[in-house]
Amino acid sequence: MSEIIDVSKRISESGVVPVIQIDDSSKAVALADALLEAELPLVEITLRTESALESLRQISLRRPEMLAGAGTVLSETEAIRAIDSGSKFLVSPGLDLELLKLSKAKSMVFIPGFMTPSELAAALKHGCRMAKFYPASAAGGPSALSSIIAPFLHRNPDIMPTGGINLRNMKSWLETPRVLAVGGTWLATRADIAGGNWAEITRKARDAVALARETLDRS
């Protein structure tokens, strides 16, 4: 239980989660350093590239102060490999009950995706406290999320919208009830990582953290 509380607390304190696709694991530690420089000590490495698991491993081993999790987890095999690589939480685009069962057995935080009231109800029924509204912008934006979660507010779910979010619109998302943090790929794009644009990544991450703290008053 302490692991779950810690992950939720760390995500809440930052207010923003970098969602990363990385093509070269040799750049993983430099990426972590760029985010840490911006006081953003967490990252979600999506399992969409061949370098994802090794990147998770490198960050977990060499930058243990960084809370590193795995995203786009679609199977039990991927989940086990991510956990073995040091992942501290798992994120999936939907609610997979087998993944949820495995996560509980491994005492691992599992953050499922949802887009409808039925999917959120199922996630809460099966014990998930955090859930990802995905794809956030395509699913209707903050007003849609507000309507979807309205019947569940008394259950105090923690929501992390992801998909189509950036510095220009993240404030409206963070002002939505029960939003813990937003996830986004704009903080560290594949192009910036490939090009080693660490100062630019730090700048974008610092701007996002400042706006999140201002909006959520979690300084």
CSV table of C-alpha atoms in Angstrom, one decimal:
chain,number,residue,atom,x,y,z
A,1,MET,CA,0.0,0.0,0.0
A,2,SER,CA,2.9,2.4,0.7
A,3,GLU,CA,4.1,2.0,-2.9
A,4,ILE,CA,0.7,3.1,-4.2
A,5,ILE,CA,0.5,6.1,-1.9
A,6,ASP,CA,4.0,7.1,-2.9
A,7,VAL,CA,3.2,7.0,-6.7
A,8,SER,CA,0.0,8.9,-6.3
A,9,LYS,CA,1.8,11.5,-4.1
A,10,ARG,CA,4.7,12.0,-6.6
A,11,ILE,CA,2.3,12.4,-9.5
A,12,SER,CA,0.2,14.8,-7.6
A,13,GLU,CA,3.2,16.9,-6.5
A,14,SER,CA,4.4,17.3,-10.1
A,15,GLY,CA,1.0,17.8,-11.7
A,16,VAL,CA,2.4,16.7,-15.1
A,17,VAL,CA,3.7,13.4,-16.4
A,18,PRO,CA,6.1,13.3,-19.3
A,19,VAL,CA,4.9,10.5,-21.7
A,20,ILE,CA,8.0,9.4,-23.6
A,21,GLN,CA,8.8,7.4,-26.7
A,22,ILE,CA,12.5,6.8,-26.8
A,23,ASP,CA,14.4,5.2,-29.7
A,24,ASP,CA,17.9,5.1,-28.2
A,25,SER,CA,18.4,3.8,-24.6
A,26,SER,CA,21.9,5.4,-24.5
A,27,LYS,CA,20.0,8.7,-24.2
A,28,ALA,CA,17.8,7.6,-21.3
A,29,VAL,CA,19.9,8.9,-18.4
A,30,ALA,CA,20.5,12.3,-20.1
A,31,LEU,CA,16.7,12.5,-20.6
A,32,ALA,CA,16.2,11.8,-16.9
A,33,ASP,CA,18.7,14.5,-16.0
A,34,ALA,CA,17.0,17.0,-18.2
A,35,LEU,CA,13.7,16.4,-16.4
A,36,LEU,CA,15.3,16.3,-13.0
A,37,GLU,CA,16.9,19.7,-13.7
A,38,ALA,CA,13.3,21.0,-14.2
A,39,GLU,CA,12.3,19.5,-10.8
A,40,LEU,CA,10.2,16.9,-12.6
A,41,PRO,CA,11.2,13.6,-11.0
A,42,LEU,CA,8.9,11.2,-12.8
A,43,VAL,CA,8.5,9.8,-16.3
A,44,GLU,CA,6.3,7.3,-18.2
A,45,ILE,CA,8.3,5.4,-20.8
A,46,THR,CA,5.8,3.9,-23.4
A,47,LEU,CA,6.5,0.4,-24.6
A,48,ARG,CA,6.2,1.5,-28.2
A,49,THR,CA,9.9,1.2,-29.1
A,50,GLU,CA,12.5,-1.5,-28.9
A,51,SER,CA,14.5,0.7,-26.6
A,52,ALA,CA,11.8,1.3,-24.0
A,53,LEU,CA,12.6,-1.5,-21.6
A,54,GLU,CA,16.4,-0.9,-21.6
A,55,SER,CA,15.6,2.8,-21.1
A,56,LEU,CA,13.5,2.0,-18.1
A,57,ARG,CA,16.3,-0.2,-16.7
A,58,GLN,CA,19.0,2.5,-17.2
A,59,ILE,CA,16.9,5.2,-15.5
A,60,SER,CA,15.9,2.9,-12.6
A,61,LEU,CA,19.5,1.8,-12.0
A,62,ARG,CA,21.3,5.1,-12.5
A,63,ARG,CA,18.8,7.7,-11.5
A,64,PRO,CA,16.8,6.0,-8.6
A,65,GLU,CA,15.4,9.3,-7.5
A,66,MET,CA,13.4,9.4,-10.8
A,67,LEU,CA,10.0,7.6,-10.5
A,68,ALA,CA,10.0,5.7,-13.8
A,69,GLY,CA,6.9,3.8,-15.1
A,70,ALA,CA,5.9,1.9,-18.2
A,71,GLY,CA,3.1,3.1,-20.5
A,72,THR,CA,1.2,1.4,-23.3
A,73,VAL,CA,1.3,-1.8,-21.4
A,74,LEU,CA,-0.9,-4.2,-23.4
A,75,SER,CA,-0.1,-7.7,-22.1
A,76,GLU,CA,1.0,-9.6,-19.0
A,77,THR,CA,4.3,-10.4,-20.7
A,78,GLU,CA,5.0,-6.7,-21.2
A,79,ALA,CA,4.0,-5.9,-17.7
A,80,ILE,CA,6.4,-8.5,-16.2
A,81,ARG,CA,9.2,-7.3,-18.4
A,82,ALA,CA,8.5,-3.7,-17.4
A,83,ILE,CA,8.5,-4.6,-13.7
A,84,ASP,CA,11.7,-6.6,-14.1
A,85,SER,CA,13.2,-3.5,-15.8
A,86,GLY,CA,12.5,-1.4,-12.7
A,87,SER,CA,9.1,0.1,-13.6
A,88,LYS,CA,7.4,1.6,-10.5
A,89,PHE,CA,3.9,1.9,-12.1
A,90,LEU,CA,2.1,0.6,-15.2
A,91,VAL,CA,-0.2,2.5,-17.5
A,92,SER,CA,-2.5,1.0,-20.1
A,93,PRO,CA,-4.8,2.7,-22.7
A,94,GLY,CA,-7.7,0.6,-21.4
A,95,LEU,CA,-8.9,-1.5,-18.5
A,96,ASP,CA,-7.4,-5.1,-18.8
A,97,LEU,CA,-8.6,-7.2,-15.8
A,98,GLU,CA,-5.7,-9.7,-16.3
A,99,LEU,CA,-3.2,-6.8,-16.1
A,100,LEU,CA,-5.0,-5.5,-13.0
A,101,LYS,CA,-4.8,-8.9,-11.4
A,102,LEU,CA,-1.1,-9.3,-12.2
A,103,SER,CA,-0.4,-5.7,-10.9
A,104,LYS,CA,-2.1,-6.5,-7.6
A,105,ALA,CA,-0.1,-9.8,-7.3
A,106,LYS,CA,3.1,-7.8,-7.8
A,107,SER,CA,2.1,-4.9,-5.6
A,108,MET,CA,2.4,-2.7,-8.6
A,109,VAL,CA,0.4,0.5,-9.3
A,110,PHE,CA,-1.8,0.0,-12.3
A,111,ILE,CA,-3.3,3.1,-14.1
A,112,PRO,CA,-5.9,2.0,-16.7
A,113,GLY,CA,-7.3,4.2,-19.4
A,114,PHE,CA,-11.0,5.1,-19.8
A,115,MET,CA,-13.2,7.1,-22.1
A,116,THR,CA,-16.7,6.3,-20.9
A,117,PRO,CA,-18.6,6.2,-17.6
A,118,SER,CA,-18.9,2.5,-17.9
A,119,GLU,CA,-15.1,2.1,-18.2
A,120,LEU,CA,-14.5,4.4,-15.2
A,121,ALA,CA,-17.1,2.5,-13.1
A,122,ALA,CA,-15.4,-0.8,-13.9
A,123,ALA,CA,-12.0,0.6,-13.0
A,124,LEU,CA,-13.3,1.8,-9.6
A,125,LYS,CA,-15.2,-1.4,-9.0
A,126,HIS,CA,-12.0,-3.4,-9.3
A,127,GLY,CA,-10.0,-1.2,-6.9
A,128,CYS,CA,-8.2,1.3,-9.2
A,129,ARG,CA,-7.8,4.7,-7.5
A,130,MET,CA,-6.1,6.3,-10.5
A,131,ALA,CA,-7.3,6.2,-14.1
A,132,LYS,CA,-6.2,7.8,-17.3
A,133,PHE,CA,-8.7,9.7,-19.4
A,134,TYR,CA,-7.6,8.8,-22.9
A,135,PRO,CA,-7.5,10.1,-25.6
A,136,ALA,CA,-8.3,13.2,-23.7
A,137,SER,CA,-8.8,15.9,-26.4
A,138,ALA,CA,-10.3,13.5,-28.9
A,139,ALA,CA,-12.8,12.3,-26.3
A,140,GLY,CA,-14.3,15.7,-25.9
A,141,GLY,CA,-11.9,17.8,-23.7
A,142,PRO,CA,-12.3,19.1,-20.1
A,143,SER,CA,-16.1,19.6,-20.4
A,144,ALA,CA,-16.6,16.0,-21.5
A,145,LEU,CA,-14.4,14.7,-18.6
A,146,SER,CA,-16.4,16.8,-16.1
A,147,SER,CA,-19.6,15.3,-17.3
A,148,ILE,CA,-18.2,11.7,-17.3
A,149,ILE,CA,-16.8,11.9,-13.7
A,150,ALA,CA,-19.7,13.8,-12.2
A,151,PRO,CA,-21.5,10.7,-10.9
A,152,PHE,CA,-18.2,9.4,-9.4
A,153,LEU,CA,-17.0,12.4,-7.5
A,154,HIS,CA,-18.0,11.0,-4.1
A,155,ARG,CA,-15.7,8.1,-4.9
A,156,ASN,CA,-12.7,10.5,-5.1
A,157,PRO,CA,-11.0,9.0,-8.2
A,158,ASP,CA,-7.7,10.5,-9.2
A,159,ILE,CA,-7.8,11.3,-13.0
A,160,MET,CA,-4.8,11.8,-15.3
A,161,PRO,CA,-5.9,13.1,-18.7
A,162,THR,CA,-3.5,12.2,-21.6
A,163,GLY,CA,-3.7,12.8,-25.3
A,164,GLY,CA,-3.6,16.1,-27.1
A,165,ILE,CA,-2.5,18.1,-24.0
A,166,ASN,CA,0.1,20.8,-24.1
A,167,LEU,CA,1.2,23.9,-22.3
A,168,ARG,CA,-1.5,26.0,-23.9
A,169,ASN,CA,-4.4,23.9,-22.8
A,170,MET,CA,-3.2,22.1,-19.7
A,171,LYS,CA,-4.5,24.7,-17.3
A,172,SER,CA,-8.1,24.0,-18.3
A,173,TRP,CA,-7.5,20.3,-17.7
A,174,LEU,CA,-5.9,20.8,-14.3
A,175,GLU,CA,-8.9,23.0,-13.2
A,176,THR,CA,-11.2,20.0,-13.9
A,177,PRO,CA,-12.5,18.3,-10.7
A,178,ARG,CA,-10.4,15.3,-9.6
A,179,VAL,CA,-7.6,15.8,-12.1
A,180,LEU,CA,-4.4,14.8,-10.3
A,181,ALA,CA,-2.1,15.6,-13.2
A,182,VAL,CA,-1.9,15.7,-17.0
A,183,GLY,CA,0.2,13.5,-19.2
A,184,GLY,CA,1.9,14.7,-22.3
A,185,THR,CA,4.3,13.9,-25.1
A,186,TRP,CA,5.2,17.6,-25.8
A,187,LEU,CA,7.6,17.8,-22.8
A,188,ALA,CA,10.2,15.6,-24.5
A,189,THR,CA,9.4,14.7,-28.1
A,190,ARG,CA,11.1,11.9,-30.0
A,191,ALA,CA,12.8,14.5,-32.1
A,192,ASP,CA,14.2,16.5,-29.1
A,193,ILE,CA,15.4,13.3,-27.5
A,194,ALA,CA,17.1,12.0,-30.7
A,195,GLY,CA,18.7,15.4,-31.2
A,196,GLY,CA,19.9,15.6,-27.6
A,197,ASN,CA,18.0,18.9,-27.1
A,198,TRP,CA,18.2,18.6,-23.3
A,199,ALA,CA,18.1,22.3,-22.6
A,200,GLU,CA,14.8,22.6,-24.6
A,201,ILE,CA,13.3,19.6,-22.8
A,202,THR,CA,14.3,21.2,-19.4
A,203,ARG,CA,12.7,24.5,-20.5
A,204,LYS,CA,9.4,22.9,-21.5
A,205,ALA,CA,9.3,20.7,-18.4
A,206,ARG,CA,10.1,23.7,-16.1
A,207,ASP,CA,7.3,25.8,-17.7
A,208,ALA,CA,4.9,22.9,-17.3
A,209,VAL,CA,5.8,22.3,-13.7
A,210,ALA,CA,5.4,26.0,-12.9
A,211,LEU,CA,2.0,26.2,-14.5
A,212,ALA,CA,0.9,23.0,-12.7
A,213,ARG,CA,2.0,24.3,-9.4
A,214,GLU,CA,0.3,27.7,-9.9
A,215,THR,CA,-2.9,26.1,-11.0
A,216,LEU,CA,-3.0,23.4,-8.4
A,217,ASP,CA,-1.3,25.3,-5.6
A,218,ARG,CA,1.0,22.4,-4.8
A,219,SER,CA,4.2,24.4,-4.5
